[in-house]
Tab-separated table of C-alpha atoms and ligand atoms in Angstrom:
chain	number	residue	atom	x	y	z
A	1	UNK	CA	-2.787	-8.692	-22.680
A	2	UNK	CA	-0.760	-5.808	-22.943
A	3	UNK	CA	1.266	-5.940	-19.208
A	4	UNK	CA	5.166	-6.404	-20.125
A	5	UNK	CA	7.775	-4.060	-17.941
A	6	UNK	CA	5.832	-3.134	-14.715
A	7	UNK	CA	8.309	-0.307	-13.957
A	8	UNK	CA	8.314	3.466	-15.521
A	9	UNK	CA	10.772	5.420	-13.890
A	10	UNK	CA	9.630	8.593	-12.725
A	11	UNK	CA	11.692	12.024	-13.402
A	12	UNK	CA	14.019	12.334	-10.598
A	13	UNK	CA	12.137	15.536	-8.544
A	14	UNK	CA	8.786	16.603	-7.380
A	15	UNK	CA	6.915	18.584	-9.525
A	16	UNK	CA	3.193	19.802	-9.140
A	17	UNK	CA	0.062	18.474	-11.084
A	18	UNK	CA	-3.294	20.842	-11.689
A	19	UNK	CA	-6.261	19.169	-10.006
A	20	UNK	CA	-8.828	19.106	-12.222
A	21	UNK	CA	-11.732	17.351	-10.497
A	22	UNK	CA	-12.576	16.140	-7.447
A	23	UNK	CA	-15.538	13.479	-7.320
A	24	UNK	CA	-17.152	12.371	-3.885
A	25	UNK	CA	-18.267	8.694	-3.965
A	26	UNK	CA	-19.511	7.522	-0.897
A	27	UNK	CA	-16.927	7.074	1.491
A	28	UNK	CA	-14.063	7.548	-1.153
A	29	UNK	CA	-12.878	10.330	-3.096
A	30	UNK	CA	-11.360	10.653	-6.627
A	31	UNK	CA	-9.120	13.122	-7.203
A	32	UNK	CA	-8.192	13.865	-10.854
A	33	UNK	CA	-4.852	15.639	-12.163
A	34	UNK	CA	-3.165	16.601	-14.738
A	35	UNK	CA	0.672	15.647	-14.883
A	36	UNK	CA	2.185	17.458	-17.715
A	37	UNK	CA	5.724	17.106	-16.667
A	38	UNK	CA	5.598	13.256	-15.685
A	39	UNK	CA	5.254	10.380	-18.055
A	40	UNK	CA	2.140	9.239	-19.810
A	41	UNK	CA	2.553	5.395	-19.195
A	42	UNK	CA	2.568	4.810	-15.587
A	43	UNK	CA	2.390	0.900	-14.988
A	44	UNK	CA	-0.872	-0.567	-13.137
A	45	UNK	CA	0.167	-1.018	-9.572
A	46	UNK	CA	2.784	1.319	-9.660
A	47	UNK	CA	2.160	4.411	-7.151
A	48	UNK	CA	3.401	8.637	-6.384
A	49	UNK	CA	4.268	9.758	-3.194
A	50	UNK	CA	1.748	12.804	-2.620
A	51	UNK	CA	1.344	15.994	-0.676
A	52	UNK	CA	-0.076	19.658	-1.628
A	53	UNK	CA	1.635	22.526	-1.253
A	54	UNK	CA	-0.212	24.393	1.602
A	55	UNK	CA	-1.487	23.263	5.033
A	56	UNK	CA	0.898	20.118	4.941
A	57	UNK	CA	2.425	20.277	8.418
A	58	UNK	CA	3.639	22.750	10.440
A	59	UNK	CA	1.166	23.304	13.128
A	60	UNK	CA	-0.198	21.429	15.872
A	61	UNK	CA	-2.821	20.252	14.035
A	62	UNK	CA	-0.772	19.665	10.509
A	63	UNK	CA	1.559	16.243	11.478
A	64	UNK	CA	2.536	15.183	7.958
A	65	UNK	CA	5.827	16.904	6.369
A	66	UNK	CA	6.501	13.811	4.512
A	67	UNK	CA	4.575	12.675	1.435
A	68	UNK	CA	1.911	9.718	1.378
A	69	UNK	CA	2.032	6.977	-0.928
A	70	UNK	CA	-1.193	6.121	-3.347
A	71	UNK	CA	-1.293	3.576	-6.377
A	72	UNK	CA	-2.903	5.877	-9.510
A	73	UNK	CA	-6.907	4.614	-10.038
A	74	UNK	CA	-6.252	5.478	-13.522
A	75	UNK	CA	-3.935	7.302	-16.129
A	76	UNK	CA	-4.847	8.511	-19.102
A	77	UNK	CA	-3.111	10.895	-21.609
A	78	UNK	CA	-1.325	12.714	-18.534
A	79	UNK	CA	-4.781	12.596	-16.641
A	80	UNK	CA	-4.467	10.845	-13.063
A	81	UNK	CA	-6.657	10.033	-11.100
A	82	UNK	CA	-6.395	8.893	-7.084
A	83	UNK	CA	-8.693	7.244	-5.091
A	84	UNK	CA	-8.691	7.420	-1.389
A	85	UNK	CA	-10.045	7.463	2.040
A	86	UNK	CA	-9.519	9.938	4.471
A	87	UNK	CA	-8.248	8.225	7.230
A	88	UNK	CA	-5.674	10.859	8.735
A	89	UNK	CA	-4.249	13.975	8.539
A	90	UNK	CA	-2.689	13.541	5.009
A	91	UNK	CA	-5.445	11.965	3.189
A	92	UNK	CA	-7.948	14.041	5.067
A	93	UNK	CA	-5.746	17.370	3.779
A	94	UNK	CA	-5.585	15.720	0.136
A	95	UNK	CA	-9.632	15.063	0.122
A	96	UNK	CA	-9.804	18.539	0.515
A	97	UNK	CA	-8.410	19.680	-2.329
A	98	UNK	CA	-10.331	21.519	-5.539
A	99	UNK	CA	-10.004	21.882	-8.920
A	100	UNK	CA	-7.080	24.291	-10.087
A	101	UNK	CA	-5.220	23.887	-7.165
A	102	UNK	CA	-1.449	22.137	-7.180
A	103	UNK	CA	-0.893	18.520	-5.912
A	104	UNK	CA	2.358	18.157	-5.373
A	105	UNK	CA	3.886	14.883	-6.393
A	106	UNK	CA	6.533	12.356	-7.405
A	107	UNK	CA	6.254	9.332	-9.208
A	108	UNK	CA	5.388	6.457	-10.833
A	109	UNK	CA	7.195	4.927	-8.513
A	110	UNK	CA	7.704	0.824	-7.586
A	111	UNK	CA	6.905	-2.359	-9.735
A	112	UNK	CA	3.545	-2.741	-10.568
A	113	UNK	CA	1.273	-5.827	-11.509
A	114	UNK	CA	3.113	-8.495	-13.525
A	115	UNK	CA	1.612	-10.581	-17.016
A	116	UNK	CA	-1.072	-13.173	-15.599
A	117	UNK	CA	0.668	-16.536	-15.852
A	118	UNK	CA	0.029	-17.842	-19.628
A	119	UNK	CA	-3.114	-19.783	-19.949
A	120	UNK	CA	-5.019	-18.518	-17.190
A	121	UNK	CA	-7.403	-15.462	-17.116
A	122	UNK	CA	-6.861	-12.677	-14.527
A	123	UNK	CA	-9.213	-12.385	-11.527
A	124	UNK	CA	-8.682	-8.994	-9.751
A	125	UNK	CA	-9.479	-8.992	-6.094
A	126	UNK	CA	-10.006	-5.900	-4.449
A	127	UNK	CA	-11.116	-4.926	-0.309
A	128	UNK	CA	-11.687	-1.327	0.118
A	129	UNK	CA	-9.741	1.416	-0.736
A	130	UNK	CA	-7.719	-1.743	-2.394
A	131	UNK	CA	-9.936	-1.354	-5.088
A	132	UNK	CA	-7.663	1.889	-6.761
A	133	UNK	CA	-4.608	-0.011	-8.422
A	134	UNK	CA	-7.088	-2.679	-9.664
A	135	UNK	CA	-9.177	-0.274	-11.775
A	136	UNK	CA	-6.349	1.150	-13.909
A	137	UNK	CA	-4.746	-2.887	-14.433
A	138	UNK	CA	-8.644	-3.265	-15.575
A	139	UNK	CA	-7.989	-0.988	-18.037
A	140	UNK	CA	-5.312	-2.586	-19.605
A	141	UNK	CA	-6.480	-5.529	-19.389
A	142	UNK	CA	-9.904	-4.601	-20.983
A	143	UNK	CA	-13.083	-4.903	-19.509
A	144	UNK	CA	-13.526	-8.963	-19.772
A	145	UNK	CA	-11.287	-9.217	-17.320
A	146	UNK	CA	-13.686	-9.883	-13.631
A	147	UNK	CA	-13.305	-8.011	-10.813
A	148	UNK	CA	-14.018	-9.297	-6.649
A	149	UNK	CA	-15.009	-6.462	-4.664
A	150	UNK	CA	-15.321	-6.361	-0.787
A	151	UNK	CA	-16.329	-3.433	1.227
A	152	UNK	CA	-17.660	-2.703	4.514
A	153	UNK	CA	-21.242	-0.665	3.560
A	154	UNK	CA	-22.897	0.365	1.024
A	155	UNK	CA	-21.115	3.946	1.484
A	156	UNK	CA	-18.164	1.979	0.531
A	157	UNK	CA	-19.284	-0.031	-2.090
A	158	UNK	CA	-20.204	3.414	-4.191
A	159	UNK	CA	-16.464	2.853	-5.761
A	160	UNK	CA	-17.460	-0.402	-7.505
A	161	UNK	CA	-19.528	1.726	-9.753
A	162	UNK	CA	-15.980	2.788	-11.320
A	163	UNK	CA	-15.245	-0.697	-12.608
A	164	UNK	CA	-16.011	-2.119	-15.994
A	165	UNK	CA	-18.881	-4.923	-16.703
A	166	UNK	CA	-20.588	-5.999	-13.482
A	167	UNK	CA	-18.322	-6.594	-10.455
A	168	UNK	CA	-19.244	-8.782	-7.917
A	169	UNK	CA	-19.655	-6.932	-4.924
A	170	UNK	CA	-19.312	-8.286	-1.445
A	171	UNK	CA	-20.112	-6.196	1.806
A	172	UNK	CA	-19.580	-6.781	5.974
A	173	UNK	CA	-23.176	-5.831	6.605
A	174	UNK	CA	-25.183	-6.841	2.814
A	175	UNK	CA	-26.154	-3.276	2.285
A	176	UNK	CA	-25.006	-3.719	-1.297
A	177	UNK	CA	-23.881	-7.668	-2.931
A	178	UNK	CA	-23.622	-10.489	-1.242
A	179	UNK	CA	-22.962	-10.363	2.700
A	180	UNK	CA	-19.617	-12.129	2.849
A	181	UNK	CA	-16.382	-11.555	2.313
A	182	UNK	CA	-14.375	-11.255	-0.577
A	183	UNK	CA	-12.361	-14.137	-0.492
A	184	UNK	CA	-15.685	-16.313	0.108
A	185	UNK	CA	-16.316	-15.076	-3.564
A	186	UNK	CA	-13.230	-15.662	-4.661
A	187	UNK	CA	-12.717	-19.574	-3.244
A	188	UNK	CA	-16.482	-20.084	-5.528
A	189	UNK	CA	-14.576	-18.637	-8.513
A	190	UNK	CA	-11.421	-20.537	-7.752
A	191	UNK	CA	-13.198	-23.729	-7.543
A	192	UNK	CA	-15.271	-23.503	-11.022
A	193	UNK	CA	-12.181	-22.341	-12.930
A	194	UNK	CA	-8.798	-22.900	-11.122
A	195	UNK	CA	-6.924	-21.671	-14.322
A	196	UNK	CA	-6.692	-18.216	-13.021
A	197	UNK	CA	-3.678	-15.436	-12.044
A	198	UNK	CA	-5.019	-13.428	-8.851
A	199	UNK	CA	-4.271	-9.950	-9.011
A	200	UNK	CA	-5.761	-8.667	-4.828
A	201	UNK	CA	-5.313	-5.315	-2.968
A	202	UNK	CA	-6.666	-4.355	-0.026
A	203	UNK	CA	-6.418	-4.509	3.619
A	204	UNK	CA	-3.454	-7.200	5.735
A	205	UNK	CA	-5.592	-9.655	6.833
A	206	UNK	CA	-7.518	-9.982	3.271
A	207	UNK	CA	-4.274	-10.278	1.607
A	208	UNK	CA	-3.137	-13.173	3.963
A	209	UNK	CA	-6.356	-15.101	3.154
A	210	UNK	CA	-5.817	-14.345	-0.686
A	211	UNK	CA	-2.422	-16.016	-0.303
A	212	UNK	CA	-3.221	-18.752	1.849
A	213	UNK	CA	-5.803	-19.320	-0.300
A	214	UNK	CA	-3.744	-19.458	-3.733
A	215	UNK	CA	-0.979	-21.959	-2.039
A	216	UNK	CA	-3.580	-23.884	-0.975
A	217	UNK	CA	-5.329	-24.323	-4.424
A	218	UNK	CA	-1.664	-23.411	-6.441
A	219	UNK	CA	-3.436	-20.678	-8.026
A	220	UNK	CA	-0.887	-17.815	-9.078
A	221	UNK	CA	-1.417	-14.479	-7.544
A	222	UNK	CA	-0.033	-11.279	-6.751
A	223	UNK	CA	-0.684	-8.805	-3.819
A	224	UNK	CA	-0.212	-4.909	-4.053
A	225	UNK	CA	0.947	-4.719	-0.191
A	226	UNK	CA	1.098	-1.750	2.322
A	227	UNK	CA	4.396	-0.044	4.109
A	228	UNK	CA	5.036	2.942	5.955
A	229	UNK	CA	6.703	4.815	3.140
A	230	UNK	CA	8.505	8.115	4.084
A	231	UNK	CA	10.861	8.620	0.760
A	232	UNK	CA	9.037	6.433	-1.707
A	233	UNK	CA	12.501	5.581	-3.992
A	234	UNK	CA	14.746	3.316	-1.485
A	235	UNK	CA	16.526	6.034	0.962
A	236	UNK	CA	15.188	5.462	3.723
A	237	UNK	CA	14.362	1.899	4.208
A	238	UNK	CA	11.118	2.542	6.231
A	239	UNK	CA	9.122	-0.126	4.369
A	240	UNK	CA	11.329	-3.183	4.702
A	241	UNK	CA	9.484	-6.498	4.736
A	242	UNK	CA	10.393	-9.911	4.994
A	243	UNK	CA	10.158	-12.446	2.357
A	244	UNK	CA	11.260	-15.456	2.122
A	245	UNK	CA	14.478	-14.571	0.334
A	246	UNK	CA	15.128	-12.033	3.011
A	247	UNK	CA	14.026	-8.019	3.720
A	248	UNK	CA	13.329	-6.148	0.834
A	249	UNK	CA	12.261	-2.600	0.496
A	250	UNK	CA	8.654	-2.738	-0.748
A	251	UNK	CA	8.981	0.916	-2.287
A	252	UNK	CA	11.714	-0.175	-4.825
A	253	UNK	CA	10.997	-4.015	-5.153
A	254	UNK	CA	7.077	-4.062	-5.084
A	255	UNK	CA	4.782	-2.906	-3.604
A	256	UNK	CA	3.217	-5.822	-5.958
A	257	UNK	CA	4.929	-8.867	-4.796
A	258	UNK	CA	4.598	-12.480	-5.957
A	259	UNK	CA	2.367	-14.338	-3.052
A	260	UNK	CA	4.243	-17.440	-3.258
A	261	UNK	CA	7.536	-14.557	-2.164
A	262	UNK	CA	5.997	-13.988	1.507
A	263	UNK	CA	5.573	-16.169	4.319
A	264	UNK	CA	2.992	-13.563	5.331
A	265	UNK	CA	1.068	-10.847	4.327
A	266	UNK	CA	0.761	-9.313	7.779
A	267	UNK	CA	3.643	-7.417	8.798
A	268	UNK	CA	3.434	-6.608	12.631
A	269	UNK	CA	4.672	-3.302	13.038
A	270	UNK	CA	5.149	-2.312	9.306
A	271	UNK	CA	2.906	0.440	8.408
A	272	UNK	CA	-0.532	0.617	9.809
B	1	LIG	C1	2.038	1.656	-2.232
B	1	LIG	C2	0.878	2.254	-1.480
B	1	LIG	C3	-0.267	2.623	-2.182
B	1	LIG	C4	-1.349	3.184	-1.481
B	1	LIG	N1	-2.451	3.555	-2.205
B	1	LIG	C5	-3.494	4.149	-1.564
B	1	LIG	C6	-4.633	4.584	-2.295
B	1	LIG	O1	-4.703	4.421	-3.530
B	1	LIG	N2	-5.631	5.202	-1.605
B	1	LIG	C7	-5.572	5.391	-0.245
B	1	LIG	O2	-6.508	5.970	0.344
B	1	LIG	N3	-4.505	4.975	0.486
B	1	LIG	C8	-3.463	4.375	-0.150
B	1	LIG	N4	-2.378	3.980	0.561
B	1	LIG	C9	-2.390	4.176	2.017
B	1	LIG	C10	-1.977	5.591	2.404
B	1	LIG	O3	-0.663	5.870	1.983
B	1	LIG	C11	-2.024	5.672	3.943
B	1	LIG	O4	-3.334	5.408	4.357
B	1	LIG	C12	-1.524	7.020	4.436
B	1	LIG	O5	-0.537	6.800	5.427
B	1	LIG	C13	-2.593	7.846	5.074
B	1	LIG	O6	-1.972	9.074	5.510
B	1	LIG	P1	-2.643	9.950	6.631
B	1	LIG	O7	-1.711	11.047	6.951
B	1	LIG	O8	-4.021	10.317	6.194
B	1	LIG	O9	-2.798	8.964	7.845
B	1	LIG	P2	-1.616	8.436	8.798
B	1	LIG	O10	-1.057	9.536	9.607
B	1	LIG	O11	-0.640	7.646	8.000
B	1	LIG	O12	-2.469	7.516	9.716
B	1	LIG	C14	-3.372	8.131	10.641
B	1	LIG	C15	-4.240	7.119	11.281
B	1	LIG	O13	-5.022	6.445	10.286
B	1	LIG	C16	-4.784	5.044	10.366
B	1	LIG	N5	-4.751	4.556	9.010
B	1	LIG	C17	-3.800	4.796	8.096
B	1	LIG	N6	-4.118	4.208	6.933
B	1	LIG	C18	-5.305	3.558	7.131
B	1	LIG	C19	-6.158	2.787	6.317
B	1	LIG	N7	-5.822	2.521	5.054
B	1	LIG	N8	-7.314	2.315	6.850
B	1	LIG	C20	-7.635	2.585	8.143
B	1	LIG	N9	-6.863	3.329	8.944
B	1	LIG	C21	-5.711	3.800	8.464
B	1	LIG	C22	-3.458	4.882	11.044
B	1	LIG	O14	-3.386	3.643	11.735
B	1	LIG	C23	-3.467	6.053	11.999
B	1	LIG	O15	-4.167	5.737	13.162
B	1	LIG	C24	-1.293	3.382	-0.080
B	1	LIG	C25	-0.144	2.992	0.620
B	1	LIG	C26	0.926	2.434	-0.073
B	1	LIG	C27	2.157	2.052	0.693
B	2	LIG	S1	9.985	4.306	1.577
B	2	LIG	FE1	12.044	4.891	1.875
B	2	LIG	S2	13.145	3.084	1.317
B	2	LIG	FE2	11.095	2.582	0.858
């Protein structure tokens, strides 16, 4: 295990990356880049606050002018890689992207995932588009290390292919896995070997399970959460959340937070 200082602070201004591929997969797409000017060791779970450098606002039809926040899938020798879903106007703009154009970004930026707790292995949980900051902490971690995968179809499931070993793969309607949800998978796994650090991503509601789930069986774990994030570096405050010692901005002190830090890992009105 390899995780030690979560954090690599990113150069202080936005710069542009080359986009060298762009991969459909299902539902999701994978965008890769090269970064020459930003550093080579981003930390798992740390993210870049992205836009491109045409058609991003400015007509009816164009609403984002500020940057969108995505964890790195990967990062290899300058090489990054993003996985996401177009869900609005900024992702769908960023999906449509092609090779040797700029993506415009800033970053690493945040704390990212944390050392498992000594003596237990990591179990990386993952519900959708969650999936992305798990793949690169796989990585580090080496490909023993299991990963829980939920998604909603088969469509959606296509991005479990970009794991290591054999995930287990859970899906709403049991096009692909096991017809469940994740955290039914991850209660079995839980139960057989309790001596296990939770690493989960993915949408509010799976989160909250995760965590209610861990305090209920004092299993350690650690959520990558979600904010509206307009800056990205602490300016604007836009993606306070509570904890239990009090707001913090999830930008600058997460966005992976320690579950047994939150009362909740639904934020009403934070975010989407
Ligand atoms: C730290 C961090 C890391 C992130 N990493 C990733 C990542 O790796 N990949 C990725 O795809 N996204 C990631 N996101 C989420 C991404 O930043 C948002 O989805 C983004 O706001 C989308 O921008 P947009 O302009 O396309 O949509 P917005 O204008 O922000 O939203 C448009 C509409 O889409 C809905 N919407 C927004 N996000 C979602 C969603 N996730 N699912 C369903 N509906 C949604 C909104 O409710 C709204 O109705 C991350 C967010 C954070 C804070
Ligand atoms: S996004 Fe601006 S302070 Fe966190």
């Amino acid at each position: 295990m390899k995780l030690t200082e979560p954090r690599t602070l990113a150069p202080p201004e936005r710069r542009s990356a080359r986009v060298t591929a762009v991969e459909r997969l299902g539902a999701y797409v994978l965008i890769g880049a090269h970064d020459s000017d930003g550093p080579p060791d981003p930390r798992p779970g740390q993210f870049y606050m992205l836009s491109t450098a045409g058609r991003w606002g400015g007509g009816a039809d164009e609403r984002p002018y500020l940057p969108r926040a995505f964890s790195h899938a990967r990062a290899r020798e300058g090489e990054l890689s993003f996985l996401l879903e177009a869900v609005g106007p900024g992702t769908t703009r960023l999906a449509e992207l092609e090779s040797g154009e700029a993506l415009e970004l800033v970053g690493p930026l945040g704390i990212g995932w944390r050392a498992a707790r000594d003596g237990t292995r990591p179990l990386l949980v993952g519900g959708g588009i969650g999936a992305a900051p798990l793949l690169c902490l796989q990585d580090e971690l080496g490909a023993d290390a299991e990963a829980l995968l939920g998604f909603r179809s088969a469509d959606h499931a296509q991005a479990a292919a970009l794991f290591a070993g054999i995930p287990a793969v859970a899906t709403d309607d049991g096009s692909v896995g096991r017809q469940a949800l994740v955290t039914d998978l991850l209660r079995e796994q839980l139960d057989a070997d309790p001596a296990t650090t939770v690493f989960a991503c993915g949408p509010p509601p799976m989160l909250e399970a995760v965590r209610l789930l861990c305090a209920e069986l004092a299993v350690p774990a650690q959520l990558a959460l979600e904010s509206g994030m307009a800056c990205g570096f602490g300016a604007c405050f836009g993606c306070v959340v509570p904890t239990r010692d009090g707001y913090i901005r999830l930008c600058v002190d997460g966005p992976v937070l320690e579950a047994d830090a939150l009362a909740s890992a639904v934020f009403p009105g934070a975010g989407h």
